[in-house]
XYZ file of C-alpha atoms in Angstrom:
785
model
C 12.123 -13.014 23.666
C 15.522 -11.874 22.382
C 16.506 -8.317 21.464
C 16.536 -9.238 17.751
C 12.995 -10.651 17.963
C 11.789 -7.532 19.800
C 13.352 -5.224 17.175
C 11.877 -7.232 14.303
C 8.394 -7.327 15.832
C 8.626 -3.596 16.571
C 9.419 -2.830 12.925
C 6.634 -5.195 11.836
C 4.080 -3.507 14.126
C 5.088 -0.027 12.950
C 4.836 -1.083 9.290
C 1.377 -2.636 9.693
C 0.128 0.419 11.617
C 1.426 2.844 8.976
C -0.029 0.768 6.127
C -3.423 0.474 7.812
C -3.637 4.198 8.615
C -2.127 5.259 5.249
C -0.039 7.831 7.101
C 2.684 7.523 4.435
C 2.834 6.173 0.910
C 3.129 2.391 0.717
C 6.408 2.494 -1.239
C 7.967 4.846 1.333
C 6.894 2.485 4.121
C 8.617 -0.375 2.275
C 11.854 1.596 2.126
C 11.583 2.594 5.799
C 11.182 -1.069 6.763
C 14.246 -1.966 4.703
C 16.318 0.792 6.307
C 15.066 0.009 9.800
C 16.196 -3.604 9.482
C 19.585 -2.562 8.065
C 20.297 0.153 10.656
C 19.322 -2.148 13.520
C 21.656 -4.803 12.042
C 18.958 -7.430 12.264
C 19.931 -8.425 8.710
C 22.965 -7.693 6.539
C 23.003 -4.913 3.880
C 22.962 -7.562 1.144
C 19.835 -9.136 2.663
C 18.237 -5.710 3.082
C 18.423 -5.027 -0.655
C 17.815 -8.602 -1.797
C 14.151 -7.835 -2.461
C 14.986 -5.819 -5.563
C 16.717 -8.810 -7.169
C 14.194 -11.365 -5.942
C 12.800 -13.488 -8.821
C 9.216 -12.822 -7.661
C 9.688 -9.035 -7.811
C 11.334 -9.232 -11.241
C 8.509 -11.422 -12.521
C 5.851 -9.035 -11.193
C 7.109 -5.954 -13.051
C 7.786 -7.946 -16.210
C 4.248 -9.402 -16.182
C 2.810 -5.898 -15.816
C 4.553 -4.948 -19.068
C 3.256 -8.094 -20.791
C -0.291 -7.280 -19.632
C 0.071 -3.726 -20.907
C 1.207 -5.073 -24.283
C -1.933 -7.189 -24.618
C -4.075 -4.235 -23.551
C -2.387 -1.721 -25.872
C -2.872 -3.962 -28.913
C -6.594 -4.275 -28.152
C -6.717 -8.050 -27.668
C -9.127 -8.027 -24.734
C -11.237 -5.127 -26.013
C -11.643 -6.903 -29.397
C -13.198 -9.888 -27.662
C -15.100 -7.620 -25.294
C -16.924 -5.926 -28.156
C -18.258 -9.340 -29.180
C -19.733 -9.967 -25.768
C -22.994 -8.298 -26.720
C -23.654 -10.976 -29.344
C -22.298 -13.879 -27.283
C -24.189 -12.878 -24.144
C -27.631 -13.502 -25.618
C -30.723 -11.527 -24.714
C -30.981 -12.410 -21.014
C -29.064 -10.587 -18.305
C -27.980 -13.844 -16.666
C -26.273 -15.096 -19.837
C -24.652 -11.701 -20.443
C -23.233 -11.602 -16.894
C -21.997 -15.191 -17.222
C -20.293 -14.412 -20.555
C -18.588 -11.322 -19.115
C -17.421 -13.242 -16.053
C -16.024 -16.157 -18.047
C -14.144 -13.839 -20.403
C -12.541 -11.621 -17.746
C -11.699 -14.660 -15.597
C -9.942 -16.310 -18.541
C -7.936 -13.170 -19.286
C -6.989 -12.598 -15.650
C -5.214 -15.947 -15.579
C -2.506 -14.283 -17.684
C -3.020 -10.526 -17.252
C -3.184 -7.967 -14.458
C -6.670 -7.744 -12.921
C -6.431 -3.962 -12.812
C -5.465 -3.806 -16.500
C -8.440 -5.953 -17.484
C -10.872 -3.725 -15.580
C -9.390 -0.631 -17.240
C -9.906 -2.226 -20.675
C -13.378 -3.552 -19.994
C -14.879 -0.477 -18.311
C -15.702 1.361 -21.564
C -16.725 -1.840 -23.349
C -19.174 -2.969 -20.679
C -20.486 0.580 -20.164
C -21.303 0.648 -23.864
C -23.078 -2.727 -23.639
C -25.111 -1.485 -20.659
C -26.137 1.604 -22.609
C -27.236 -0.419 -25.661
C -29.261 -2.836 -23.551
C -30.774 -0.209 -21.289
C -29.143 -1.739 -18.205
C -27.762 0.157 -15.228
C -23.961 -0.049 -15.209
C -24.124 -1.164 -11.574
C -25.514 -4.501 -12.791
C -22.374 -5.298 -14.767
C -19.321 -3.526 -13.377
C -18.930 -5.201 -9.991
C -19.048 -8.645 -11.663
C -16.102 -7.516 -13.843
C -13.985 -6.679 -10.791
C -14.930 -9.831 -8.899
C -14.519 -11.965 -12.025
C -10.926 -10.805 -12.514
C -10.128 -11.658 -8.885
C -11.650 -15.131 -9.261
C -9.777 -15.786 -12.486
C -6.536 -14.482 -11.009
C -6.197 -17.536 -8.780
C -5.481 -20.048 -11.556
C -1.871 -19.673 -12.734
C 1.532 -18.932 -11.321
C 1.679 -15.524 -13.042
C -1.934 -14.429 -12.555
C -1.376 -12.396 -9.386
C 1.211 -11.205 -6.881
C 0.076 -13.616 -4.159
C 0.823 -16.709 -6.248
C 4.299 -15.490 -7.160
C 5.134 -14.669 -3.536
C 3.981 -18.009 -2.090
C 5.920 -19.778 -4.840
C 8.987 -17.814 -3.746
C 8.336 -18.820 -0.116
C 8.043 -22.487 -1.120
C 11.381 -22.379 -2.956
C 13.097 -20.725 0.040
C 11.726 -23.550 2.195
C 13.708 -25.990 0.042
C 10.627 -27.461 -1.661
C 10.074 -27.824 -5.437
C 8.384 -24.817 -6.988
C 4.693 -24.830 -7.909
C 3.887 -25.779 -11.484
C 2.431 -23.161 -13.806
C -1.148 -24.500 -13.495
C -0.935 -26.019 -9.991
C -2.999 -23.147 -8.608
C -5.867 -24.058 -10.984
C -6.555 -27.223 -8.968
C -8.245 -25.026 -6.387
C -8.608 -21.788 -8.347
C -10.724 -23.369 -11.081
C -13.452 -24.797 -8.823
C -13.450 -21.602 -6.738
C -13.678 -19.501 -9.898
C -16.441 -21.550 -11.539
C -18.421 -21.669 -8.289
C -18.065 -17.906 -7.873
C -19.058 -17.207 -11.484
C -22.159 -19.398 -11.152
C -23.140 -17.613 -7.926
C -22.647 -14.125 -9.400
C -24.551 -14.919 -12.611
C -27.510 -16.678 -10.984
C -27.894 -15.289 -7.460
C -25.517 -12.318 -7.300
C -27.674 -10.265 -9.667
C -30.311 -10.054 -6.945
C -27.804 -8.534 -4.535
C -26.451 -5.912 -6.926
C -27.927 -2.387 -6.796
C -29.833 -0.739 -9.628
C -27.909 2.496 -10.089
C -26.971 4.609 -13.079
C -23.547 6.070 -13.740
C -22.877 9.767 -14.158
C -22.427 9.519 -17.901
C -25.575 7.451 -18.420
C -27.536 10.043 -16.463
C -26.266 12.710 -18.815
C -27.380 10.731 -21.846
C -30.943 9.977 -20.710
C -33.207 12.603 -22.266
C -36.151 11.869 -19.984
C -34.244 12.527 -16.751
C -33.639 16.180 -17.601
C -30.899 16.316 -15.018
C -27.211 15.559 -14.759
C -25.976 14.429 -11.347
C -28.854 16.548 -9.978
C -27.013 19.558 -11.403
C -30.161 21.621 -11.994
C -30.378 22.203 -8.234
C -27.266 24.394 -8.541
C -27.608 25.779 -12.042
C -28.337 29.453 -12.725
C -27.478 32.270 -15.139
C -25.623 35.541 -14.507
C -25.141 38.504 -16.843
C -22.184 40.865 -17.186
C -23.435 44.468 -17.553
C -22.167 46.311 -20.620
C -19.731 48.386 -18.546
C -18.724 45.575 -16.151
C -15.088 45.787 -15.059
C -14.727 42.020 -15.680
C -15.097 42.638 -19.417
C -11.858 42.047 -21.287
C -10.489 39.671 -18.646
C -9.900 35.989 -19.361
C -12.202 33.571 -17.573
C -9.258 32.200 -15.568
C -8.603 35.680 -14.085
C -12.246 36.406 -13.204
C -12.051 34.595 -9.840
C -15.573 33.281 -10.359
C -14.325 29.907 -9.203
C -11.953 30.977 -6.441
C -14.167 33.664 -4.906
C -17.705 32.424 -5.582
C -17.125 28.667 -6.111
C -18.885 28.936 -9.483
C -18.186 26.640 -12.425
C -18.862 28.272 -15.806
C -20.424 25.648 -18.080
C -21.319 27.907 -20.990
C -21.393 31.472 -22.302
C -24.221 32.922 -24.378
C -23.003 35.785 -26.563
C -25.087 37.447 -29.285
C -27.793 34.842 -28.522
C -25.431 32.026 -29.457
C -24.535 29.580 -26.650
C -20.995 28.270 -26.392
C -20.352 25.398 -24.016
C -17.169 24.419 -22.203
C -15.308 27.740 -22.548
C -11.543 27.519 -22.125
C -9.732 29.366 -19.284
C -8.358 31.943 -21.745
C -11.820 32.858 -23.090
C -12.213 36.653 -22.823
C -15.369 37.916 -21.142
C -17.419 40.700 -22.741
C -20.085 43.052 -21.512
C -23.507 41.541 -22.104
C -22.309 37.937 -21.805
C -24.692 35.542 -20.083
C -22.879 32.853 -18.117
C -24.430 29.475 -17.371
C -22.877 28.627 -14.014
C -22.984 25.759 -11.552
C -22.738 26.536 -7.835
C -24.494 28.275 -4.974
C -26.192 31.522 -5.947
C -26.319 32.607 -2.280
C -22.631 33.552 -2.267
C -23.070 35.865 -5.247
C -26.281 37.343 -3.819
C -24.495 38.227 -0.574
C -21.698 39.870 -2.535
C -24.102 41.896 -4.674
C -26.319 43.089 -1.810
C -23.711 45.336 -0.214
C -20.219 46.643 -0.727
C -17.605 44.283 0.645
C -14.598 46.638 0.786
C -13.843 50.168 -0.315
C -10.501 51.750 -1.191
C -9.425 53.876 1.772
C -6.765 55.927 -0.023
C -6.240 56.388 -3.748
C -2.644 55.172 -3.799
C -2.907 52.466 -1.155
C -1.458 52.462 2.301
C 1.906 53.667 1.252
C 0.903 56.691 -0.814
C 3.920 55.847 -2.963
C 6.436 56.087 -0.100
C 8.468 52.838 0.151
C 9.617 53.486 3.716
C 6.044 54.089 4.843
C 4.984 50.807 3.196
C 7.480 48.894 5.285
C 6.648 50.811 8.476
C 2.986 49.802 8.089
C 4.062 46.172 8.451
C 6.502 46.290 11.356
C 6.422 47.149 15.044
C 8.537 46.390 18.103
C 6.867 42.949 18.138
C 6.561 42.256 14.384
C 9.264 42.269 11.713
C 9.897 41.411 8.082
C 12.397 38.691 7.235
C 13.571 36.747 4.202
C 14.010 32.979 4.599
C 15.267 30.320 2.206
C 13.991 26.741 1.819
C 16.872 24.455 2.816
C 17.883 21.155 1.130
C 16.774 19.338 4.316
C 13.348 20.958 4.274
C 10.160 18.875 4.329
C 8.337 21.604 2.380
C 9.560 20.720 -1.110
C 6.662 20.321 -3.590
C 4.141 21.346 -0.919
C 1.934 24.432 -1.290
C 1.208 27.170 1.239
C -2.497 26.483 0.984
C -2.324 22.715 1.581
C 0.035 22.972 4.563
C -1.865 25.978 6.051
C 1.429 27.903 6.302
C -0.031 30.853 8.226
C -1.325 28.618 11.011
C 1.623 26.211 11.083
C 4.404 28.811 11.178
C 2.529 31.873 12.490
C 3.837 33.973 9.604
C 2.399 35.763 6.576
C 4.029 35.107 3.213
C 4.223 38.357 1.245
C 6.157 37.147 -1.801
C 8.191 34.211 -3.127
C 11.337 34.361 -5.234
C 11.938 31.233 -7.318
C 15.238 31.538 -9.141
C 15.106 34.816 -11.038
C 11.287 35.034 -10.861
C 9.538 37.139 -8.249
C 6.035 35.828 -7.516
C 3.894 38.324 -5.658
C 0.401 37.059 -6.425
C -1.453 33.737 -6.651
C 1.364 31.889 -4.912
C -0.875 30.025 -2.439
C -0.947 26.990 -4.736
C 2.631 27.228 -6.012
C 4.710 24.096 -5.172
C 7.719 25.164 -3.113
C 11.254 24.209 -4.179
C 14.609 24.003 -2.434
C 16.301 27.409 -2.720
C 13.044 29.391 -2.842
C 13.175 32.627 -0.854
C 10.093 33.689 1.074
C 9.426 37.192 2.384
C 7.667 36.760 5.724
C 5.913 38.999 8.189
C 6.216 37.366 11.605
C 6.626 38.074 15.287
C 10.148 38.481 16.649
C 9.476 35.568 19.016
C 8.478 33.330 16.087
C 11.544 34.530 14.178
C 13.769 32.759 16.691
C 11.811 29.535 16.210
C 12.124 29.799 12.430
C 15.868 30.184 12.811
C 16.036 26.825 14.613
C 13.848 25.030 12.049
C 15.517 22.674 9.548
C 13.063 23.922 6.910
C 14.466 27.462 6.682
C 17.628 29.469 6.815
C 17.297 33.176 7.608
C 18.886 35.495 5.042
C 20.306 38.950 5.512
C 19.575 41.178 2.561
C 17.907 44.223 1.110
C 14.131 43.803 1.027
C 13.673 46.677 -1.420
C 13.758 44.224 -4.374
C 10.325 42.991 -3.320
C 8.834 46.465 -4.053
C 6.252 46.235 -1.280
C 5.100 49.791 -1.960
C 3.527 48.559 -5.217
C 1.426 45.966 -3.415
C 0.048 47.550 -0.248
C -3.540 48.778 -0.147
C -5.576 50.371 2.644
C -9.164 49.090 2.428
C -12.151 49.887 4.604
C -15.040 47.660 5.730
C -18.153 49.844 5.089
C -21.485 49.672 6.926
C -23.589 46.793 5.619
C -20.586 44.881 4.294
C -21.019 41.115 4.144
C -17.663 40.908 5.947
C -19.048 42.580 9.089
C -18.941 39.903 11.822
C -16.971 37.352 9.786
C -13.577 36.126 10.903
C -10.596 36.580 8.588
C -10.654 32.842 7.859
C -14.361 32.991 6.953
C -13.866 36.067 4.746
C -11.725 33.971 2.353
C -10.033 37.182 1.161
C -6.657 35.504 0.592
C -7.732 32.436 -1.394
C -10.701 34.070 -3.106
C -9.272 37.453 -4.073
C -5.513 37.184 -3.487
C -5.694 39.806 -0.725
C -3.633 39.081 2.412
C -4.675 41.044 5.492
C -1.466 42.063 7.266
C -2.963 44.465 9.789
C -6.222 45.937 11.072
C -6.576 49.595 12.078
C -9.397 49.930 14.613
C -9.988 52.866 16.962
C -6.692 54.448 15.940
C -4.691 51.354 16.895
C -3.015 49.000 14.440
C -3.081 45.250 15.043
C -0.410 43.588 12.950
C -0.645 39.935 11.988
C -4.268 39.470 13.110
C -5.230 35.885 13.873
C -7.469 33.956 11.436
C -10.179 33.961 14.136
C -10.101 37.784 14.376
C -13.574 39.095 13.487
C -13.966 42.083 11.172
C -16.166 45.049 12.046
C -17.721 47.838 10.062
C -15.329 50.803 10.079
C -12.191 48.656 10.209
C -9.335 49.696 7.954
C -7.332 46.779 6.586
C -3.665 46.924 5.627
C -3.792 44.548 2.678
C -1.104 43.071 0.446
C -2.437 42.649 -3.078
C -2.794 44.216 -6.480
C -5.079 47.157 -7.198
C -6.565 44.967 -9.953
C -7.626 42.440 -7.304
C -9.672 45.107 -5.554
C -11.128 46.154 -8.895
C -11.957 42.519 -9.572
C -13.873 42.329 -6.300
C -15.975 45.295 -7.396
C -16.467 43.688 -10.810
C -17.995 40.574 -9.233
C -20.404 42.810 -7.317
C -21.621 44.187 -10.655
C -22.851 40.795 -11.877
C -26.607 40.351 -12.319
C -28.394 37.107 -11.448
C -30.961 36.406 -14.160
C -32.474 33.366 -12.454
C -32.474 29.596 -12.363
C -31.474 27.878 -15.574
C -32.615 24.719 -17.318
C -29.991 22.131 -18.041
C -29.097 22.133 -21.749
C -30.162 19.112 -23.756
C -27.495 16.417 -24.193
C -27.375 17.257 -27.883
C -26.277 20.782 -26.933
C -23.693 19.644 -24.383
C -22.161 17.173 -26.834
C -21.112 18.120 -30.340
C -18.546 16.865 -32.798
C -15.804 18.750 -30.957
C -17.127 18.938 -27.380
C -18.145 15.955 -25.275
C -18.901 14.510 -21.861
C -16.754 11.806 -20.342
C -16.380 9.914 -17.113
C -12.819 9.837 -15.844
C -11.839 7.514 -12.994
C -8.797 8.449 -10.913
C -6.367 5.567 -11.258
C -5.404 3.683 -8.060
C -1.788 4.255 -9.133
C -2.131 8.018 -9.688
C 0.036 10.326 -7.598
C -2.948 12.494 -6.659
C -3.763 11.406 -3.126
C -5.165 14.340 -1.121
C -4.338 16.801 -3.909
C -7.112 19.044 -5.203
C -8.056 20.097 -8.719
C -6.783 23.513 -7.699
C -3.433 22.078 -6.568
C -2.813 20.348 -9.910
C -4.136 23.370 -11.886
C -6.558 21.055 -13.668
C -8.536 23.723 -15.539
C -5.416 25.609 -16.615
C -3.474 22.516 -17.773
C -6.250 20.655 -19.562
C -8.835 23.320 -20.388
C -11.626 21.013 -19.211
C -14.583 21.505 -16.892
C -15.283 19.143 -13.995
C -19.068 19.187 -13.621
C -19.414 16.713 -10.785
C -17.569 14.138 -8.704
C -18.922 10.773 -7.633
C -17.542 9.216 -4.454
C -18.883 6.247 -2.506
C -22.328 6.375 -4.065
C -22.789 10.114 -3.638
C -22.502 12.950 -6.175
C -20.730 16.222 -5.322
C -21.432 19.279 -7.448
C -20.173 22.325 -5.551
C -16.697 23.518 -4.522
C -15.056 20.657 -6.406
C -11.817 22.557 -6.958
C -11.010 22.387 -3.235
C -11.986 18.735 -2.575
C -9.028 16.375 -1.958
C -8.999 13.690 -4.660
C -9.022 9.974 -3.852
C -8.248 6.919 -5.963
C -11.456 5.566 -7.483
C -13.212 8.949 -7.602
C -15.179 9.448 -10.807
C -15.118 12.888 -12.412
C -17.719 13.982 -14.931
C -15.700 15.952 -17.489
C -17.000 18.350 -20.139
C -14.841 19.867 -22.823
C -12.958 19.513 -26.076
C -12.682 15.849 -27.094
C -9.049 16.192 -28.114
C -8.189 17.572 -24.670
C -10.049 14.681 -23.003
C -7.913 12.246 -25.016
C -4.760 14.035 -23.857
C -5.962 13.749 -20.267
C -6.551 10.003 -20.729
C -2.987 9.584 -22.019
C -1.592 10.994 -18.764
C -2.241 7.632 -17.102
C -3.632 9.218 -13.936
C -7.198 9.477 -15.248
C -8.908 6.500 -16.894
C -11.594 7.330 -19.447
C -14.672 5.084 -19.580
C -15.915 6.302 -22.978
C -14.710 4.049 -25.869
C -14.702 6.820 -28.473
C -12.350 8.943 -26.356
C -9.738 6.261 -25.744
C -6.500 6.069 -27.664
C -6.837 3.756 -30.684
C -5.237 0.333 -30.037
C -2.444 -1.068 -32.225
C -4.636 -3.806 -33.684
C -2.067 -4.824 -36.281
C 0.183 -5.995 -33.422
C -2.519 -7.986 -31.583
C -1.592 -11.426 -32.996
C 2.084 -10.796 -32.266
C 1.296 -9.813 -28.668
C -0.720 -13.010 -28.180
C 2.122 -15.135 -29.588
C 4.644 -13.488 -27.252
C 2.419 -14.176 -24.219
C 1.843 -17.792 -25.317
C 5.586 -18.293 -25.721
C 6.151 -17.052 -22.154
C 3.486 -19.407 -20.807
C 4.839 -22.372 -22.816
C 8.476 -21.819 -21.833
C 7.538 -21.716 -18.137
C 4.952 -24.498 -18.330
C 7.375 -26.942 -19.980
C 10.266 -25.924 -17.735
C 12.387 -24.475 -20.558
C 13.086 -21.196 -18.747
C 12.783 -19.905 -15.175
C 9.704 -17.735 -14.847
C 11.630 -14.492 -14.220
C 13.782 -14.965 -17.350
C 10.794 -15.856 -19.503
C 8.787 -12.864 -18.239
C 11.590 -10.333 -18.806
C 12.286 -11.789 -22.256
C 8.588 -11.491 -23.117
C 8.497 -7.898 -21.889
C 11.524 -7.033 -24.010
C 9.937 -8.676 -27.062
C 6.755 -6.632 -26.533
C 8.837 -3.452 -26.838
C 11.021 -4.709 -29.707
C 7.934 -5.792 -31.651
C 6.432 -2.315 -31.041
C 3.361 -3.726 -29.343
C 4.152 -1.181 -26.652
C 6.614 1.696 -26.415
C 9.314 1.868 -23.766
C 7.563 4.865 -22.206
C 4.301 2.912 -22.012
C 6.176 -0.049 -20.527
C 7.632 2.158 -17.798
C 4.179 3.603 -17.027
C 2.744 0.076 -16.811
C 5.038 -0.864 -13.935
C 3.370 -0.106 -10.623
C 6.477 1.208 -8.925
C 4.869 1.840 -5.507
C 3.877 -1.859 -5.354
C 7.350 -2.952 -6.496
C 9.102 -0.865 -3.830
C 6.664 -2.057 -1.163
C 7.234 -5.738 -1.974
C 11.012 -5.290 -2.281
C 11.008 -3.603 1.133
C 8.800 -6.192 2.837
C 10.625 -9.316 1.609
C 13.669 -8.520 3.823
C 11.220 -8.324 6.744
C 10.308 -11.932 6.005
C 14.017 -12.813 6.042
C 14.445 -11.023 9.362
C 11.456 -12.789 10.911
C 12.898 -16.166 9.999
C 16.548 -15.473 10.887
C 15.767 -13.902 14.270
C 13.111 -16.458 15.208
C 10.357 -13.821 15.331
C 8.199 -15.771 12.862
C 8.492 -18.967 14.932
C 7.794 -16.999 18.116
C 4.554 -15.579 16.677
C 3.621 -18.832 14.934
C 3.887 -20.912 18.075
C 1.687 -18.411 19.931
C -0.963 -18.044 17.224
C -1.055 -21.698 16.204
C -0.309 -23.337 19.569
C -3.158 -25.833 19.241
C -2.972 -26.298 15.449
C -1.794 -29.928 15.782
C -5.242 -30.785 17.134
C -7.077 -29.122 14.249
C -8.580 -31.008 11.360
C -7.260 -30.022 7.920
C -10.417 -28.054 6.907
C -10.188 -25.943 10.075
C -6.524 -25.098 9.483
C -7.255 -24.152 5.852
C -10.241 -22.036 6.954
C -8.209 -20.155 9.590
C -5.380 -19.365 7.159
C -7.832 -18.369 4.387
C -9.851 -16.053 6.646
C -6.788 -14.515 8.328
C -5.206 -13.537 5.008
C -8.556 -12.512 3.486
C -9.571 -10.174 6.312
C -6.106 -8.616 6.486
C -6.077 -8.053 2.707
C -9.230 -5.903 2.941
C -7.164 -3.144 4.568
C -3.463 -3.952 4.067
C -1.697 -4.446 0.693
C -1.940 -8.039 -0.479
C 1.821 -8.467 -0.879
C 2.431 -7.536 2.767
C -0.261 -9.928 3.966
C 1.162 -12.849 1.981
C 4.801 -12.272 2.976
C 4.027 -11.954 6.688
C 1.335 -14.645 6.967
C 3.430 -17.176 5.051
C 6.488 -16.409 7.169
C 4.599 -16.865 10.444
C 2.655 -19.960 9.368
C 5.673 -21.798 7.928
C 7.722 -21.107 11.055
C 5.186 -22.676 13.418
C 6.089 -26.204 14.456
C 2.385 -27.009 14.799
C 1.478 -25.854 11.292
C 4.522 -27.472 9.666
C 2.966 -30.844 10.428
C 0.662 -30.076 7.495
C 1.600 -29.827 3.827
C 3.477 -26.538 3.152
C 1.862 -26.418 -0.305
C -1.605 -26.567 1.246
C -0.710 -23.837 3.745
C 0.620 -21.509 1.037
C -2.276 -22.146 -1.359
C -4.785 -21.286 1.399
C -2.912 -18.061 2.216
C -2.597 -17.022 -1.433
C -6.251 -17.786 -2.156
C -7.543 -15.833 0.827
C -5.372 -12.802 0.056
C -6.351 -12.858 -3.642
C -10.122 -12.565 -3.023
C -10.723 -9.326 -1.042
C -14.378 -8.868 -2.052
C -15.623 -7.180 1.126
C -14.347 -3.607 0.622
C -13.638 -1.308 -2.322
C -10.150 -0.693 -0.928
C -9.271 -4.392 -0.913
C -8.054 -4.332 -4.520
C -7.538 -1.632 -7.193
C -10.038 -3.466 -9.429
C -12.751 -2.889 -6.811
C -11.912 0.805 -6.595
C -11.983 1.325 -10.350
C -15.625 0.267 -10.735
C -16.907 2.106 -7.649
C -17.481 5.486 -9.287
C -18.661 4.372 -12.756
C -21.047 1.863 -11.127
C -22.302 4.319 -8.521
C -21.533 1.800 -5.763
C -21.510 2.434 -2.049
C -19.211 0.812 0.505
C -22.038 -1.446 1.712
C -22.642 -2.837 -1.794
C -19.291 -4.612 -1.713
C -20.013 -6.231 1.647
C -23.533 -7.315 0.636
C -22.319 -9.143 -2.477
C -18.809 -9.949 -1.271
C -19.708 -11.723 1.984
C -21.632 -14.677 0.478
C -19.061 -14.918 -2.315
C -16.223 -15.050 0.233
C -18.017 -17.741 2.266
C -18.651 -19.787 -0.912
C -14.969 -19.510 -1.892
C -13.985 -20.588 1.625
C -16.307 -23.601 1.527
C -14.851 -24.776 -1.784
C -11.274 -24.159 -0.605
C -11.580 -26.199 2.617
C -12.644 -29.188 0.518
C -10.376 -28.754 -2.511
C -7.066 -27.834 -0.833
C -6.776 -30.927 1.444
C -7.964 -33.116 -1.437
C -5.169 -32.048 -3.812
C -2.515 -31.527 -1.085
C -3.292 -34.053 1.680
């Protein structure tokens, strides 16, 4: 093994490990691979960046725009709405009709785009027929994958193996060459799903269907956590907006409605002002509120706070020979940009309390836990002198020398006492949730006449403790206001007719696989404040979640049950990060452009099929025509391009070049396929199909195809077979990841709306995969001996 082979295999191993563990974003991993190859001089700079100009990559992003043009003009949804009539009265004929239609479309469109279009259509059909959505949605996803094996442009795998064939010096695949195997595999799979697959699919109801069934009387089992609270006439919460009440942050309560003067009002906005006498219909755990009401949590120790108005005393309360105050600035090299104090657990990571943040000319002294940090931000910290030296050596911060008086600490310090019977007695600081819930940061504890500055999160509070707290006097008043609330009792879920009116509605929103929301929470993205909508429940992997939703990290494929103003729901759908499954809440398609969009797509197919234009030129020309003809706007075209996938592919293609040029591909191929010359053709096809299929369940398809093709084509044993047969088997296996929801974005999109569990995909996907394999091992050697 040479040094170049060792370097290339090391980069390959690191890339596969990072992709499998999802430690970093896929597009970042692609760029790191590219840079690793360039810095190690395994390939030239020109080869390192050749992926961005590769015809396959250009064709992929252009085809995504073409697919978006067909979707935006309503071509597929128009036909989808006629499925109900075409599908007949039996479930088997309906499933077969759906499968045939989505498979036909996926030969020319993105599988993910088809699922997005068909979700609301099929959900509506299920509702009209009284069917569970779980009976119809998984067939949509699997049908698009089966249909996506038939043409050169139908999926990424086909384009990449075509590129590999050209680089091998062989003639390119024809436009419909893939249909020789894809068509029998697709028809066999459709027949299986329509006739036998129905028996393997679960009988589950989606969140939205549950909300619309009068007889169930429950919504995601919400009644278990539904109760009513009343604001007394003189409650100190009166006059405050709902967003400032801290009902969500402190008590994890979701306010669904407000009854005022005996008139209920559902889905109140964050700026709704509370009044004495209001009755709030809330979703959450009543135990938290009961504990707060039963005894005083904190009392004000001195009328003017710890400082008694003396600025120097305020500062002296926070410092000691071991603890000091310091101002630091976020450096351009910092890894903290766009991260929040809450998500990174700043206190634990840096052993420092943040007292205030200055962003530009703005001084933020409250509610900054969820504020995204920016380069140049200045943070006022309370930290130990030992930790101060470590901060000075960190690339994240630079220590500033300046006057700290501008932070006006004397206005923010309070001295609070933990009274006898307080719910905080015996709780640790972390368990008390004082910082996140009430905006009160405990900077010191006075106990037995001694002051402990910077107490650890595990420090337990005791009755009689005096706390040096940084926060507003209003925050303490707010705490007392929450203790004044009265629990009326358990509530009955309002009838669907009350929850949905002409202006207010319920909607399922699926988090797009391409959304930049991974591991962010509703709180991090300020969902309620930005959109004015209520998230009633979250469905993930077959299980509903109803409590503490604002702090749950979001994942692609999660389904949120949204309640609020219909116009706001439409705005949320237009963001592109949330996909609405309700037809009446989707943006109206440009139907007048539908025929034009179809003609543009047909012209692209014809020009490639008859060899008039190279596929990349035809695809880009078609994409440009879609914009010029106003089938789609330029902004919509840019949103349609899945940039993370493009960067990943462009970064991995140079790895394929490196594996060939260094001999790493041949080295691996000769090890893995040492005895391949003794194999019969069906066995070789089966091994390549299964290897790419199993890898694609957990690693992006593009990576699987690039690496598997490179290794297989470099093996002297495998090269005795037809390269076309080898590449078709690899592309087919990678294109049909039925076994897991993470295998393809189409699988993820139907998981929440269909109420599927992880095991549902394996139960239906395993026999379908084996059937596809059986057809492939016969068809591939027949057409490519």
